[in-house]
CSV table of C-alpha atoms and ligand atoms in Angstrom, one decimal:
chain,number,residue,atom,x,y,z
A,13,MET,CA,2.0,2.4,13.3
A,14,THR,CA,1.2,-1.3,13.2
A,15,LYS,CA,3.4,-3.4,15.4
A,16,ILE,CA,5.0,-6.7,14.5
A,17,LYS,CA,5.7,-9.8,16.6
A,18,ILE,CA,8.0,-12.5,15.4
A,19,CYS,CA,7.2,-15.7,17.2
A,20,GLY,CA,8.7,-19.1,17.9
A,21,LEU,CA,12.4,-18.2,18.5
A,22,ARG,CA,14.6,-21.1,19.6
A,23,THR,CA,18.2,-20.4,18.9
A,24,ARG,CA,20.9,-17.8,19.3
A,25,GLU,CA,20.8,-17.3,15.5
A,26,ASP,CA,17.1,-16.4,15.8
A,27,ILE,CA,18.0,-13.8,18.5
A,28,LEU,CA,20.7,-12.3,16.2
A,29,ALA,CA,18.2,-12.1,13.4
A,30,VAL,CA,15.6,-10.2,15.5
A,31,ASN,CA,18.2,-8.0,17.0
A,32,GLN,CA,19.0,-6.9,13.5
A,33,ALA,CA,15.4,-6.6,12.2
A,34,LYS,CA,14.0,-5.1,15.4
A,35,PRO,CA,10.4,-6.2,15.4
A,36,ASP,CA,8.4,-4.7,18.3
A,37,TYR,CA,7.9,-8.1,20.0
A,38,CYS,CA,9.4,-11.5,19.8
A,39,GLY,CA,7.8,-14.7,21.2
A,40,PHE,CA,9.0,-17.9,22.8
A,41,ILE,CA,6.9,-21.0,23.0
A,42,ILE,CA,7.5,-22.1,26.6
A,43,GLU,CA,7.1,-25.6,27.8
A,44,VAL,CA,4.5,-26.6,25.3
A,45,PRO,CA,5.4,-30.3,24.5
A,46,LYS,CA,3.2,-30.6,21.5
A,47,SER,CA,5.1,-27.7,19.7
A,48,ARG,CA,8.3,-28.3,17.9
A,49,ARG,CA,9.2,-24.7,18.8
A,50,SER,CA,9.0,-25.3,22.5
A,51,VAL,CA,11.8,-24.2,24.7
A,52,ASN,CA,12.2,-24.7,28.4
A,53,ARG,CA,12.6,-22.0,31.0
A,54,GLU,CA,16.4,-22.2,31.2
A,55,GLN,CA,16.6,-21.8,27.4
A,56,VAL,CA,14.3,-18.8,27.5
A,57,LYS,CA,16.5,-17.1,30.1
A,58,GLU,CA,19.6,-17.7,28.0
A,59,LEU,CA,17.9,-16.5,24.8
A,60,THR,CA,16.4,-13.3,26.2
A,61,ALA,CA,19.7,-12.4,27.9
A,62,GLY,CA,21.0,-11.8,24.4
A,63,LEU,CA,18.0,-9.8,23.1
A,64,CYS,CA,18.3,-6.1,22.4
A,65,ARG,CA,16.3,-3.8,24.6
A,66,GLU,CA,14.1,-2.5,21.9
A,67,VAL,CA,12.5,-5.9,21.3
A,68,ILE,CA,9.9,-6.9,23.9
A,69,PRO,CA,10.0,-10.6,24.9
A,70,VAL,CA,6.7,-12.4,25.0
A,71,GLY,CA,6.3,-15.8,26.6
A,72,VAL,CA,3.7,-18.0,24.9
A,73,PHE,CA,2.0,-20.6,27.2
A,74,VAL,CA,-0.7,-23.2,26.6
A,75,ASN,CA,-2.6,-24.1,29.8
A,76,ALA,CA,0.6,-23.9,31.8
A,77,PRO,CA,0.5,-23.9,35.7
A,78,ALA,CA,0.1,-20.2,36.4
A,79,ASN,CA,3.3,-20.2,38.4
A,80,LEU,CA,5.3,-20.6,35.2
A,81,PRO,CA,4.3,-17.3,33.5
A,82,VAL,CA,4.2,-15.5,36.9
A,83,GLN,CA,7.8,-16.5,37.8
A,84,LEU,CA,9.2,-15.6,34.4
A,85,LEU,CA,7.4,-12.3,34.4
A,86,LYS,CA,8.5,-11.5,37.9
A,87,GLU,CA,12.1,-12.3,37.1
A,88,GLY,CA,11.9,-10.0,34.0
A,89,VAL,CA,12.8,-12.9,31.6
A,90,ILE,CA,9.7,-12.0,29.7
A,91,ALA,CA,7.7,-8.8,29.7
A,92,VAL,CA,4.3,-10.1,28.4
A,93,ALA,CA,2.5,-13.4,28.8
A,94,GLN,CA,0.6,-14.7,25.8
A,95,LEU,CA,-2.0,-17.4,26.7
A,96,HIS,CA,-2.8,-19.7,23.8
A,97,GLY,CA,-4.8,-22.4,25.5
A,98,GLN,CA,-8.2,-22.5,27.4
A,99,GLU,CA,-7.1,-20.1,30.2
A,100,ASP,CA,-10.2,-18.5,31.8
A,101,GLU,CA,-10.9,-15.1,33.2
A,102,ALA,CA,-9.7,-16.1,36.7
A,103,TYR,CA,-6.4,-17.3,35.3
A,104,ILE,CA,-5.9,-14.0,33.5
A,105,ALA,CA,-6.9,-12.0,36.6
A,106,GLY,CA,-4.5,-14.0,38.7
A,107,ILE,CA,-1.5,-13.3,36.5
A,108,ARG,CA,-2.2,-9.6,36.2
A,109,GLU,CA,-2.7,-9.3,40.0
A,110,ARG,CA,0.4,-11.2,40.8
A,111,THR,CA,2.7,-9.5,38.3
A,112,GLU,CA,1.0,-6.2,37.0
A,113,LYS,CA,2.3,-7.2,33.6
A,114,PRO,CA,0.3,-7.3,30.4
A,115,VAL,CA,-1.5,-10.4,29.2
A,116,ILE,CA,-2.4,-11.3,25.6
A,117,LYS,CA,-5.2,-13.8,25.3
A,118,ALA,CA,-5.4,-15.8,22.1
A,119,PHE,CA,-8.6,-16.9,20.5
A,120,SER,CA,-9.1,-19.4,17.7
A,121,VAL,CA,-11.6,-17.9,15.2
A,122,ARG,CA,-14.0,-20.2,13.4
A,123,SER,CA,-17.1,-17.9,13.5
A,124,ALA,CA,-18.2,-14.4,14.4
A,125,ALA,CA,-19.2,-15.7,17.8
A,126,ASP,CA,-15.6,-16.5,18.5
A,127,ILE,CA,-14.8,-12.8,17.9
A,128,GLU,CA,-17.5,-11.8,20.3
A,129,ARG,CA,-16.0,-14.1,23.0
A,130,ALA,CA,-12.6,-12.5,22.4
A,131,LEU,CA,-13.9,-9.0,22.7
A,132,ALA,CA,-15.3,-9.8,26.1
A,133,SER,CA,-11.9,-10.8,27.4
A,134,SER,CA,-10.4,-8.8,30.3
A,135,ALA,CA,-6.9,-9.4,28.9
A,136,ASP,CA,-4.8,-6.3,27.9
A,137,TYR,CA,-4.7,-7.5,24.3
A,138,ILE,CA,-6.6,-10.1,22.4
A,139,LEU,CA,-5.0,-12.2,19.7
A,140,LEU,CA,-7.1,-13.6,16.8
A,141,ASP,CA,-5.6,-16.8,15.3
A,142,GLN,CA,-6.7,-19.6,13.1
A,143,GLY,CA,-6.3,-22.6,15.4
A,144,ASP,CA,-4.2,-23.9,18.2
A,145,GLY,CA,-1.2,-21.8,17.2
A,146,GLY,CA,1.6,-22.0,14.8
A,147,THR,CA,-0.5,-23.7,12.1
A,148,GLY,CA,0.6,-21.5,9.2
A,149,LYS,CA,-3.0,-21.1,8.1
A,150,CYS,CA,-5.3,-18.1,7.9
A,151,PHE,CA,-8.8,-17.8,9.1
A,152,ASP,CA,-11.6,-16.0,7.4
A,153,TRP,CA,-10.9,-12.3,8.1
A,154,SER,CA,-14.4,-11.3,7.1
A,155,PHE,CA,-15.5,-12.4,10.5
A,156,ILE,CA,-13.6,-9.4,12.0
A,157,PRO,CA,-15.7,-6.3,12.6
A,158,GLU,CA,-14.4,-2.8,13.3
A,159,ILE,CA,-12.6,-3.4,16.6
A,160,GLU,CA,-11.9,-0.6,19.0
A,161,ARG,CA,-9.5,-2.4,21.3
A,162,PRO,CA,-5.9,-3.3,20.3
A,163,PHE,CA,-5.7,-6.8,18.8
A,164,PHE,CA,-3.0,-9.0,17.4
A,165,LEU,CA,-3.7,-10.7,14.1
A,166,ALA,CA,-2.0,-14.2,13.6
A,167,GLY,CA,-2.4,-17.3,11.5
A,168,GLY,CA,-0.7,-17.8,8.2
A,169,LEU,CA,0.6,-14.3,7.8
A,170,GLY,CA,3.6,-13.9,5.4
A,171,LYS,CA,5.1,-11.6,2.8
A,172,ASP,CA,2.3,-12.3,0.3
A,173,ASN,CA,-0.6,-11.3,2.6
A,174,LEU,CA,0.9,-9.0,5.2
A,175,GLU,CA,0.2,-5.8,3.4
A,176,GLN,CA,-3.4,-6.8,2.7
A,177,ALA,CA,-3.9,-7.8,6.3
A,178,VAL,CA,-2.7,-4.5,7.6
A,179,ARG,CA,-4.7,-2.4,5.2
A,180,SER,CA,-7.9,-4.3,5.3
A,181,VAL,CA,-8.1,-5.7,8.9
A,182,HIS,CA,-6.3,-2.8,10.7
A,183,PRO,CA,-4.8,-4.9,13.5
A,184,TRP,CA,-2.9,-3.2,16.3
A,185,ALA,CA,-0.1,-5.8,15.7
A,186,VAL,CA,0.6,-8.7,13.3
A,187,ASP,CA,2.2,-11.9,14.6
A,188,LEU,CA,4.1,-14.3,12.3
A,189,SER,CA,5.9,-17.6,12.8
A,190,SER,CA,5.5,-20.4,10.2
A,191,SER,CA,6.1,-18.4,7.1
A,192,LEU,CA,9.5,-17.2,8.4
A,193,GLU,CA,10.9,-20.7,8.5
A,194,ILE,CA,12.8,-22.7,6.0
A,195,ASN,CA,13.1,-26.4,6.8
A,196,GLY,CA,11.7,-25.7,10.3
A,197,LYS,CA,14.3,-23.0,11.1
A,198,LYS,CA,13.7,-19.2,11.3
A,199,ASP,CA,15.3,-17.5,8.3
A,200,GLY,CA,16.9,-14.1,9.0
A,201,ASP,CA,16.1,-12.7,5.5
A,202,ARG,CA,12.5,-13.6,5.9
A,203,ILE,CA,12.3,-12.0,9.3
A,204,GLN,CA,13.9,-8.8,7.9
A,205,GLU,CA,11.5,-8.8,4.9
A,206,ALA,CA,8.4,-9.1,7.1
A,207,VAL,CA,9.5,-6.3,9.4
A,208,SER,CA,10.4,-4.1,6.4
A,209,ILE,CA,6.9,-4.7,4.9
A,210,VAL,CA,5.1,-3.6,8.0
A,211,ARG,CA,7.4,-0.6,8.6
A,212,ARG,CA,6.9,0.6,5.0
A,213,ILE,CA,3.1,0.5,5.0
A,214,SER,CA,2.3,1.8,8.4
B,1,LIG,O1,4.1,-21.7,17.1
B,1,LIG,C1,3.7,-22.6,17.8
B,1,LIG,O2,4.2,-23.8,17.7
B,1,LIG,C2,2.7,-22.4,18.8
B,1,LIG,C3,2.4,-23.4,19.7
B,1,LIG,C4,1.4,-23.2,20.7
B,1,LIG,C5,0.8,-22.0,20.8
B,1,LIG,C6,1.0,-21.0,19.9
B,1,LIG,C7,2.0,-21.1,18.9
B,1,LIG,N1,2.3,-20.1,18.0
B,1,LIG,C8,1.5,-18.9,17.8
B,1,LIG,O3,0.9,-19.0,16.6
B,1,LIG,C9,0.9,-17.8,15.9
B,1,LIG,C10,1.7,-17.8,14.6
B,1,LIG,O4,1.0,-18.6,13.7
B,1,LIG,P1,1.6,-18.9,12.2
B,1,LIG,O5,2.6,-20.0,12.4
B,1,LIG,O6,2.2,-17.7,11.7
B,1,LIG,O7,0.4,-19.4,11.5
B,1,LIG,C11,1.5,-16.8,16.9
B,1,LIG,O8,0.5,-16.1,17.7
B,1,LIG,C12,2.3,-17.7,17.8
B,1,LIG,O9,2.5,-17.1,19.1
């Protein structure tokens, strides 16, 4: 069954919405100043405290000092670290050794060579995205070959292309953010709709 991650949660209303829709994962953009979805470590603690147990909390980091994901993983505030910057193999290895928790490494796909680079990653999961993250834009899925290892597909996914993405690209998980917002805020109905689409087709 294809898994679904809802990313960019910022408010208690967002938590209530995912508790109801029950995606497999939810994501928090943590201390990323350039993102309007950024939350600080105290906010993440408060938000995840209200999260139901079935939904796995993922911390999304961009070139953060390694101590930030390590501390939040060790405290159990998040269960998975998603690295969305230029973190290298040594950074990934360090987090896994210090926490024994899973790591998702995101790659921006502009060519088939980018996919090759992603496939060589030692991360537990790779994530294929369009750009720096949260752009709301798709990349060219025809770059994606048959992939044996589990991967997240992100970038511009929404109700109009979710089914096509699952059926044609066969990701292990889909990851959505921008399309689930109205006026910059997550919308509960859109979250529910996206989860329902994925549950129905997989
Ligand atoms: O959403 C952000 O603001 C963000 C900032 C920095 C790194 C990653 C970010 N989001 C990631 O982008 C995709 C969702 O993309 P889209 O909005 O659906 O096109 C997902 O992996 C988020 O974790």
